[in-house]
PDB file of C-alpha atoms in Angstrom:
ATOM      1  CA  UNK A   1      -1.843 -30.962  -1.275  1.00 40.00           C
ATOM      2  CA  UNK A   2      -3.864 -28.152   0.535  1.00 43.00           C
ATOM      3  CA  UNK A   3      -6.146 -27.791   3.518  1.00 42.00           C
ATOM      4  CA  UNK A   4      -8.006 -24.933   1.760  1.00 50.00           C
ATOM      5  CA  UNK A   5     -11.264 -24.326   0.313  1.00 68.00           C
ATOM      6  CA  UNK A   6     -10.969 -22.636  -3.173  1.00 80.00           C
ATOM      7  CA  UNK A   7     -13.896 -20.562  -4.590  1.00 90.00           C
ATOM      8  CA  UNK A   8     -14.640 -21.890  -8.038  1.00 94.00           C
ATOM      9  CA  UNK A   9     -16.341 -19.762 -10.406  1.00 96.00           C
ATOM     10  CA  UNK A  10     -18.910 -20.107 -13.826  1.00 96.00           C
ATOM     11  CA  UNK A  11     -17.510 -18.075 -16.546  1.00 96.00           C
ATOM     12  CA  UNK A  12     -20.990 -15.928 -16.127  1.00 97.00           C
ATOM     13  CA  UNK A  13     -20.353 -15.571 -12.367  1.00 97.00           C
ATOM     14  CA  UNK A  14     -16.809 -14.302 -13.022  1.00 97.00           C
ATOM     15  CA  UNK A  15     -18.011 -12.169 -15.178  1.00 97.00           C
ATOM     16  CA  UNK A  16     -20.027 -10.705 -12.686  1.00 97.00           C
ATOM     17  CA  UNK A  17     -17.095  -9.707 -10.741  1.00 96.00           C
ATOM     18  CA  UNK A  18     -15.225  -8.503 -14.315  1.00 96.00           C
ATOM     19  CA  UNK A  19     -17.950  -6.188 -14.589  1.00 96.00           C
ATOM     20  CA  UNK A  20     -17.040  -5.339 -11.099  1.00 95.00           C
ATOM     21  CA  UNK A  21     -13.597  -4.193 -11.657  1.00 94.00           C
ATOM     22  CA  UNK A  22     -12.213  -7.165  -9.988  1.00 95.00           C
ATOM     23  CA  UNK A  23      -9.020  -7.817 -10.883  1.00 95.00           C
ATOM     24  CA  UNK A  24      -8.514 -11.078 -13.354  1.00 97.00           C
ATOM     25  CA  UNK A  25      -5.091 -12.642 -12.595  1.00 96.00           C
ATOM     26  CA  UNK A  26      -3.560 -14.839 -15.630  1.00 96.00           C
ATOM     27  CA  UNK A  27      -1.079 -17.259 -13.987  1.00 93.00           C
ATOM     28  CA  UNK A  28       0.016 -18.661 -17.137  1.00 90.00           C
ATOM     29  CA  UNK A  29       3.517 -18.921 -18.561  1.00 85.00           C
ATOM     30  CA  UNK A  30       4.373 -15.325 -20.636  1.00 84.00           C
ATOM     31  CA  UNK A  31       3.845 -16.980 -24.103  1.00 82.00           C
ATOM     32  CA  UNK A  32       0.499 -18.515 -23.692  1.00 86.00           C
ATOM     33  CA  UNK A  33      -0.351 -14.833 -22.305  1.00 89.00           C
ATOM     34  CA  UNK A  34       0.937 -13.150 -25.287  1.00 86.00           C
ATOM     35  CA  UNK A  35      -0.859 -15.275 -27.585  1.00 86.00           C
ATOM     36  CA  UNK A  36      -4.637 -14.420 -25.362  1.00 90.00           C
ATOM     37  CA  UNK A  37      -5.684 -13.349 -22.810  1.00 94.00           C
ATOM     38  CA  UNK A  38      -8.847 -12.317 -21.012  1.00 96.00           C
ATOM     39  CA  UNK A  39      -9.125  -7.969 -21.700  1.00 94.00           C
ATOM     40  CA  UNK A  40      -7.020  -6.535 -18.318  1.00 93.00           C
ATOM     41  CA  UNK A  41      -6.056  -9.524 -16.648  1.00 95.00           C
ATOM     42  CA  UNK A  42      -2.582  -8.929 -15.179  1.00 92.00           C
ATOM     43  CA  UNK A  43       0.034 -11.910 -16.058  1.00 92.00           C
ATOM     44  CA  UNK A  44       1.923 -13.857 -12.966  1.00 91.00           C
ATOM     45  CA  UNK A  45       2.929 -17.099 -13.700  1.00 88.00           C
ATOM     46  CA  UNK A  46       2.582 -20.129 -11.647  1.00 86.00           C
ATOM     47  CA  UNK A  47       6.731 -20.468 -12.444  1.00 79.00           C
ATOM     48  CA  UNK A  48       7.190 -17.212 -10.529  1.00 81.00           C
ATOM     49  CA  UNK A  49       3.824 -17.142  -7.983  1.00 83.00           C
ATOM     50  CA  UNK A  50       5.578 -17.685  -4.885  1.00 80.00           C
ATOM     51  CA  UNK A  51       8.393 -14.889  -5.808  1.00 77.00           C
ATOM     52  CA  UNK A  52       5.555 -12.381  -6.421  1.00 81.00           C
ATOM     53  CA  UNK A  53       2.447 -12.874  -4.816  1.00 85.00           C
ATOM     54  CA  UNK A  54       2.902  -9.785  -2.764  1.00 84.00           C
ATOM     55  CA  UNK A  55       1.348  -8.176  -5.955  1.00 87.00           C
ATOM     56  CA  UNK A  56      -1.570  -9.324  -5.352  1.00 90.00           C
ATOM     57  CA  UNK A  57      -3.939  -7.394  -3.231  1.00 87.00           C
ATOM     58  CA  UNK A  58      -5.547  -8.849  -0.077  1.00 88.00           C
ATOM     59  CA  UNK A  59      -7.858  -6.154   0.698  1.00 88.00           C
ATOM     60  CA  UNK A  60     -10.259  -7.198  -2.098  1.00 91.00           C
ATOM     61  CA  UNK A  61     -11.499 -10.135  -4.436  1.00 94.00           C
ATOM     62  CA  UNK A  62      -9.508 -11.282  -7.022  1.00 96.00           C
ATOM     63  CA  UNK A  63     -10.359 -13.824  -9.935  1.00 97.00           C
ATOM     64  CA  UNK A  64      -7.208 -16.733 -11.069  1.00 97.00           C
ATOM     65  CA  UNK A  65      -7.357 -18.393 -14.120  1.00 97.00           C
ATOM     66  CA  UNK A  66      -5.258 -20.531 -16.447  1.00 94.00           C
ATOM     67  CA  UNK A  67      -6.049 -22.388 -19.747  1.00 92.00           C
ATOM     68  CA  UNK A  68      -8.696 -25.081 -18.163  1.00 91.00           C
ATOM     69  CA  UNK A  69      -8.822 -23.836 -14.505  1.00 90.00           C
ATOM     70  CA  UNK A  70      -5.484 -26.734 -13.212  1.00 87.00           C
ATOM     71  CA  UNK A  71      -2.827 -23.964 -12.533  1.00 88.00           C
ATOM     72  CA  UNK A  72      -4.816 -21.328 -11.290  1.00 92.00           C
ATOM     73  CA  UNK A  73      -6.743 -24.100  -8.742  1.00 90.00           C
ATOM     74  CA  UNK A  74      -3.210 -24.678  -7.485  1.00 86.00           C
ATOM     75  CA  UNK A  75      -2.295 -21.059  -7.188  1.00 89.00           C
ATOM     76  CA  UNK A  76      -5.586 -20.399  -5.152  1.00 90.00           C
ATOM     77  CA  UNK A  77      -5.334 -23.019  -2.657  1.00 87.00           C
ATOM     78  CA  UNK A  78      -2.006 -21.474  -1.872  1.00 86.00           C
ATOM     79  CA  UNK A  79      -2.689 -18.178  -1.833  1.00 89.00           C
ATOM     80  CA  UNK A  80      -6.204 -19.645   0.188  1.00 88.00           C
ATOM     81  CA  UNK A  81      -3.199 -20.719   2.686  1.00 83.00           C
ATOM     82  CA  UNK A  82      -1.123 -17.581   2.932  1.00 86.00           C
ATOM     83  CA  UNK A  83      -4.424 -16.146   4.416  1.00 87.00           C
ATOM     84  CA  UNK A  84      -6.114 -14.601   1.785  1.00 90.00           C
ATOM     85  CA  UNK A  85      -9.778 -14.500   1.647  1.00 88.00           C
ATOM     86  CA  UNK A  86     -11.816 -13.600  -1.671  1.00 90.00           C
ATOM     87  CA  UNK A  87      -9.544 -15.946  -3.805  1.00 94.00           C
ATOM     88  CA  UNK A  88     -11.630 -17.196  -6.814  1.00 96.00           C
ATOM     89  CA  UNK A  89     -10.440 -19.616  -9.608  1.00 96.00           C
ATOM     90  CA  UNK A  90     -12.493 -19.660 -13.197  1.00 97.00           C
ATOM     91  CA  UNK A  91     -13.562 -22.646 -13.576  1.00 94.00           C
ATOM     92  CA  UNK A  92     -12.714 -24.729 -16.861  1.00 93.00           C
ATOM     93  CA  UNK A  93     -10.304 -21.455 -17.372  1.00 94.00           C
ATOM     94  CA  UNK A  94      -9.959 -18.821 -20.712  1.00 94.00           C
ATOM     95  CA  UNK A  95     -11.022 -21.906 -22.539  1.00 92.00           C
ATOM     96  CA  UNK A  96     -14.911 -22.224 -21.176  1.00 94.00           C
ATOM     97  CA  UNK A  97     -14.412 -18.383 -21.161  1.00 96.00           C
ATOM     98  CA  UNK A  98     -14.127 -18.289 -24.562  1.00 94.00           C
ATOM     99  CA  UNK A  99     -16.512 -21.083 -25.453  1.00 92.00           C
ATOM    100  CA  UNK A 100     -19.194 -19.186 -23.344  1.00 93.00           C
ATOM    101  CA  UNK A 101     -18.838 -16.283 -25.531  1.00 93.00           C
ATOM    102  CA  UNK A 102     -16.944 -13.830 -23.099  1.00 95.00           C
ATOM    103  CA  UNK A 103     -14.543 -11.488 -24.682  1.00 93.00           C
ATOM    104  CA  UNK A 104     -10.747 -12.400 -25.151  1.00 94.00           C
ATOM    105  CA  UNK A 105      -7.783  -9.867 -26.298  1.00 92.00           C
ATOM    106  CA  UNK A 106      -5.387 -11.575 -28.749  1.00 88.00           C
ATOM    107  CA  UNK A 107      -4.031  -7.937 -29.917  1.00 84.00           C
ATOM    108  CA  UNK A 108      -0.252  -9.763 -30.027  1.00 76.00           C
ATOM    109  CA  UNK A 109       2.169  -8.270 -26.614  1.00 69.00           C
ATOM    110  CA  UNK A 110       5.757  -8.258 -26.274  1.00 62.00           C
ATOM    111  CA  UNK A 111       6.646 -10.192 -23.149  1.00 55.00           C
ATOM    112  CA  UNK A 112      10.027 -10.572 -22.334  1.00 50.00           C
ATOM    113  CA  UNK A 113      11.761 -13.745 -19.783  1.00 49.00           C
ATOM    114  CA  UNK A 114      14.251 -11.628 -17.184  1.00 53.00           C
ATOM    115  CA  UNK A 115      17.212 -13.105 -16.035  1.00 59.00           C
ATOM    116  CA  UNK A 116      16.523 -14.749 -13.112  1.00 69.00           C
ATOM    117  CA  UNK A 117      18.398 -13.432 -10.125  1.00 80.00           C
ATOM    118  CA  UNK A 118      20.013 -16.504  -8.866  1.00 87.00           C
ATOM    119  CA  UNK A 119      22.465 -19.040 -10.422  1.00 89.00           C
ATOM    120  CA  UNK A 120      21.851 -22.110 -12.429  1.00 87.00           C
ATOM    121  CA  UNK A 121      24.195 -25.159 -11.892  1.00 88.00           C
ATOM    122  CA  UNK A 122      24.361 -28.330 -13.814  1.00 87.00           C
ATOM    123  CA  UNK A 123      25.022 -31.344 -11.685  1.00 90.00           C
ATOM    124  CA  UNK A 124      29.038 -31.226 -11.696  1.00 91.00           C
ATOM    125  CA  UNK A 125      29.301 -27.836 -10.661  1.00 91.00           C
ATOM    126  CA  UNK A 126      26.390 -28.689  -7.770  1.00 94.00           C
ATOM    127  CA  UNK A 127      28.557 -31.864  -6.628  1.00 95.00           C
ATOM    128  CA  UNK A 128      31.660 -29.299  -6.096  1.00 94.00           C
ATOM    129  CA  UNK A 129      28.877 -27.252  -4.041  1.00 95.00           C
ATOM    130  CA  UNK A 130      28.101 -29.820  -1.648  1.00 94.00           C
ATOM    131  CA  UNK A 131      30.287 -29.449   1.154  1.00 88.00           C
ATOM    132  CA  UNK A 132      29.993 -26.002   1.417  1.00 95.00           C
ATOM    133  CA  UNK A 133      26.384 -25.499   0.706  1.00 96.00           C
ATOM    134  CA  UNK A 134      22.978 -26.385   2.452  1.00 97.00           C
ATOM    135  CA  UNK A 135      20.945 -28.712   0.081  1.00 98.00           C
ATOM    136  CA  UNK A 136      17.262 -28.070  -0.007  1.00 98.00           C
ATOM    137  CA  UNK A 137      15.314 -30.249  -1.561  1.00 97.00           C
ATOM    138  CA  UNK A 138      11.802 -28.496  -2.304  1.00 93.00           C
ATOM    139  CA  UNK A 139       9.946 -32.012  -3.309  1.00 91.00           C
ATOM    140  CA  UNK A 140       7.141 -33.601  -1.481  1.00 91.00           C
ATOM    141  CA  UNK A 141       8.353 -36.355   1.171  1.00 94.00           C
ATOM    142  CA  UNK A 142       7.400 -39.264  -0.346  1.00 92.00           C
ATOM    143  CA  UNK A 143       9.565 -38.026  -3.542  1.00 92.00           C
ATOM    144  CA  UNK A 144      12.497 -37.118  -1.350  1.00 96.00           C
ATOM    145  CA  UNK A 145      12.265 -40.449   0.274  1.00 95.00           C
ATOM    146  CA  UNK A 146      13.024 -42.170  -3.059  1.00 94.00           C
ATOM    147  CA  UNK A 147      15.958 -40.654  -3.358  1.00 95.00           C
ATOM    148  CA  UNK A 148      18.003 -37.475  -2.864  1.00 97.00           C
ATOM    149  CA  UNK A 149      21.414 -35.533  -3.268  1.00 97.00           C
ATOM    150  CA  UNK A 150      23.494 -36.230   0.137  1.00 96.00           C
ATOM    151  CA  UNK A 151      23.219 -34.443   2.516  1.00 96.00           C
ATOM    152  CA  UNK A 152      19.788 -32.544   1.702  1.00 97.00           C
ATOM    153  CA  UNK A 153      17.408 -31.655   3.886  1.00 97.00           C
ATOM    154  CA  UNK A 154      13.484 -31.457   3.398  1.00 97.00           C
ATOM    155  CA  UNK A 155      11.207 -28.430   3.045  1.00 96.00           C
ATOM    156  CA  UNK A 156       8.445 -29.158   0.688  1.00 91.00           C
ATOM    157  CA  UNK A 157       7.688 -26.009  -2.099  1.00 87.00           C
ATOM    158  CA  UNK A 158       4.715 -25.352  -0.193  1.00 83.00           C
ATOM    159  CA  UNK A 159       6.134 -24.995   3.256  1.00 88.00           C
ATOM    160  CA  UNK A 160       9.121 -23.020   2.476  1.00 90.00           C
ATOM    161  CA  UNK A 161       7.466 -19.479   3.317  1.00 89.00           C
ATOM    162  CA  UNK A 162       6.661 -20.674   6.825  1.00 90.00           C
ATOM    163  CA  UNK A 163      10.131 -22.551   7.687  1.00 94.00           C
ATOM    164  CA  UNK A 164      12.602 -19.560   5.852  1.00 93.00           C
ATOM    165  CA  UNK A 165      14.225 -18.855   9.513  1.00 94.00           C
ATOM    166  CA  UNK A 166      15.732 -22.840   8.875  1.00 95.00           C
ATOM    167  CA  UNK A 167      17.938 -21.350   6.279  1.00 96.00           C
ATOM    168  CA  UNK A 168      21.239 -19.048   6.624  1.00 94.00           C
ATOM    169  CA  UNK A 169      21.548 -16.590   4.377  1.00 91.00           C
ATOM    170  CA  UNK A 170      25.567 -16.483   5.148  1.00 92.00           C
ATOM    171  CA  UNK A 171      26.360 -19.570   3.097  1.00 95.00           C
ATOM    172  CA  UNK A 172      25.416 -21.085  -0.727  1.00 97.00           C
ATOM    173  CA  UNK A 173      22.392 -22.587  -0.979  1.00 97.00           C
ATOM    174  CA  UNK A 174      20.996 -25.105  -3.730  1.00 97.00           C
ATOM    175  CA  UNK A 175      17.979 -25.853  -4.063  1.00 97.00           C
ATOM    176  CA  UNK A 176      16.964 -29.124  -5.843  1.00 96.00           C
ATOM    177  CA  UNK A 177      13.610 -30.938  -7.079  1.00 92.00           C
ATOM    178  CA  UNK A 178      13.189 -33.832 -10.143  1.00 88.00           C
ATOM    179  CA  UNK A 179      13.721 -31.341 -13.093  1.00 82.00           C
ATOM    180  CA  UNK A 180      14.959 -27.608 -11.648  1.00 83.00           C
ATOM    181  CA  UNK A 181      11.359 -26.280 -12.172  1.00 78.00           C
ATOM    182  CA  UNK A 182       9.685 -26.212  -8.331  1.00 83.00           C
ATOM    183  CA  UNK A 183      13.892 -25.636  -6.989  1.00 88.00           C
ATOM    184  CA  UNK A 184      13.632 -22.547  -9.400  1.00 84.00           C
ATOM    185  CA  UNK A 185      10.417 -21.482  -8.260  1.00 83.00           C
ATOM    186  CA  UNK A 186      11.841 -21.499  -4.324  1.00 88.00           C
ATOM    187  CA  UNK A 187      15.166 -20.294  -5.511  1.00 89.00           C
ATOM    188  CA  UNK A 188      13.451 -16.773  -7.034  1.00 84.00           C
ATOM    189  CA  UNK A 189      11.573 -16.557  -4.328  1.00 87.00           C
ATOM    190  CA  UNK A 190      14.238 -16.634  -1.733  1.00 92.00           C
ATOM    191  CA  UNK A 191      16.142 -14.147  -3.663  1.00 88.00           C
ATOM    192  CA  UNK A 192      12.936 -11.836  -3.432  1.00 84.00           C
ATOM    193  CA  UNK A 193      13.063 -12.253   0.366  1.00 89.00           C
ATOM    194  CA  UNK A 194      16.472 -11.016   0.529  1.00 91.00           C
ATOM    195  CA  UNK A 195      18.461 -13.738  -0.094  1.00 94.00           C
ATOM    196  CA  UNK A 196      21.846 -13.326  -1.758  1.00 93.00           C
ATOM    197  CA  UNK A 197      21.555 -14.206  -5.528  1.00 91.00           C
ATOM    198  CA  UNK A 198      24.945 -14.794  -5.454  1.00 93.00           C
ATOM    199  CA  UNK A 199      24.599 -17.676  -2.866  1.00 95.00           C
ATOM    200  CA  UNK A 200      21.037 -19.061  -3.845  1.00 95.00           C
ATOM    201  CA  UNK A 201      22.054 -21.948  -6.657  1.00 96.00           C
ATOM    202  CA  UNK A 202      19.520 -23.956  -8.607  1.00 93.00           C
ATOM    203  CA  UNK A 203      20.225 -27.540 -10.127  1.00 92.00           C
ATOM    204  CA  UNK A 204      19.403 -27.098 -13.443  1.00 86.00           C
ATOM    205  CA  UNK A 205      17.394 -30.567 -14.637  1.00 81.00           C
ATOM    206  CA  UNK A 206      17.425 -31.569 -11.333  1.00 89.00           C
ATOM    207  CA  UNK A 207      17.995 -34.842  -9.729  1.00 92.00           C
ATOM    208  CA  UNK A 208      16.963 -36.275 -13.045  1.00 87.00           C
ATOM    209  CA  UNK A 209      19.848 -34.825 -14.678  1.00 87.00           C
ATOM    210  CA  UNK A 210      21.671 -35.207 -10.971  1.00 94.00           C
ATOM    211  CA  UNK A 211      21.184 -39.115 -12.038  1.00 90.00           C
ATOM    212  CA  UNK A 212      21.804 -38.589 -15.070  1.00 87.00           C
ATOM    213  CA  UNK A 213      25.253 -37.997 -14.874  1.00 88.00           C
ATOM    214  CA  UNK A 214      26.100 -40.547 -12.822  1.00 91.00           C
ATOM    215  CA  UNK A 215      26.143 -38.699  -9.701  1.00 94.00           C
ATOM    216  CA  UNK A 216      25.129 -40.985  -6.128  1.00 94.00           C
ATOM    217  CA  UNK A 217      21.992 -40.554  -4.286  1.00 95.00           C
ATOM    218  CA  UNK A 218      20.806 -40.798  -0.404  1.00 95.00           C
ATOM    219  CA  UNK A 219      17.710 -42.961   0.524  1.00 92.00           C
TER     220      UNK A 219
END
C-alpha cells in the first residue's frame, strides 16, 4: 500500500528510546486506550490520524504502537510518506510490551468521542445530494472499479493530502468508501484543512448500506 520503509522496534529497543523521553504514540481507538495503555503515551487514533497528524512532531523520534503492532505499521508507513523521518512502530504492540515485562498504566481515564465536525448521511439523503455534490470515493481502485455511486470520482485515502487542490470547497462534498469508516476518516480531515463542515457529507455505512437500500451503482 506504501513505498516506505518503517522502523520496527523490540519492546527492549523501544524501551530504550522510552527511557529517552521519546514520545510513545497510542493510535488505538479511545476505549482500548482507556482500558491500558503504555505510562505517557499520547492517544491518536488510526480513525482520526490523517485529521491530526500535525500533532505529531517531526523534529524528533517518535515510537507508534497499537495492540499487536497492525495499526500502528499502517500509521507509520504513512506518516514514513508525509516525509517524516524517525518514525518507529513497536513491534508485536502493548501486547509483547506487556508480555516482556515493560510497565503498562491501567489507572481507568475518561475519554470522551467529540462530535465530529462534518455531517453524516444515510444513503437516501446522499442520493438527493448527488446532483449538487462532488462524490469522492476514498477506496482503493480496484474496489472502486467494482462498483461505485454515479458520478464519483477516485482519490484513494492515501492520496487525498497530495490531490486536495482537485476539490472545491464552494460546493457539498460526500465522501464515500464500503462502510463510512475510511470516507469519515477523509471527511474529518478535510474539515481540519478548512473545509466547510457544513458542505463536507459522509455516507454513513457506505456503499454497503448505499446497496443496501436499493440504490444503483456505476462500473
Amino acid at each position: 500500500m506504501y513505498e516506505a520503509q518503517v522502523k520496527d522496534l523490540s519492546p527492549e529497543e523501544a524501551k530504550q528510546l522510552y527511557d529517552q523521553g521519546v514520545p510513545f504514540i497510542d493510535v488505538r481507538e479511545v476505549e482500548e486506550y482507556a482500558q491500558a495503555r503504555i505510562p505517557r503515551a499520547g492517544l491518536l487514533p488510526l480513525s482520526e490520524f490523517m485529521a491530526r497528524y500535525g500533532e505529531i512532531p517531526k523534529d524528533r523520534p517518535v515510537v507508534l504502537y497499537c495492540r499487536t503492532g497492525n495499526r500502528s505499521w499502517q500509521a507509520a508507513a504513512w506518516l514514513s510518506a508525509q516525509g517524516y523521518g524517525n518514525i518507529y512502530n513497536l513491534e508485536g504492540g502493548i501486547v509483547r510490551w506487556y508480555r516482556s515485562g515493560l510497565p503498562v498504566d491501567t489507572t481507568p481515564v475518561e475519554v470522551g468521542y467529540a462530535a465530529t465536525p462534518y455531517q453524516e448521511v444515510g444513503p437516501h439523503e446522499a442520493e438527493k445530494l448527488l446532483g449538487e455534490a462532488l462524490v469522492v470515493d476514498v477506496r482503493e481502485p480496484w474496489e472502486y472499479a467494482e462498483g461505485h455511486v454515479p458520478g464519483a470520482i477516485n482519490i484513494p485515502l492515501s492520496s487525498l493530502p497530495q490531490r486536495l487542490a482537485e476539490l472545491p470547497q464552494d460546493r457539498p462534498i460526500l465522501l464515500v468508501c464500503n462502510s463510512g469508516n475510511r470516507s469519515g476518516v477523509a471527511a474529518d480531515f478535510l474539515v481540519g484543512q478548512g473545509f466547510p463542515g457544513e458542505k463536507v457529507f459522509n455516507l454513513e455505512g457506505g456503499t454497503y448500506a448505499w446497496v443496501g437500500a436499493g440504490l444503483p451503482v456505476e462500473r
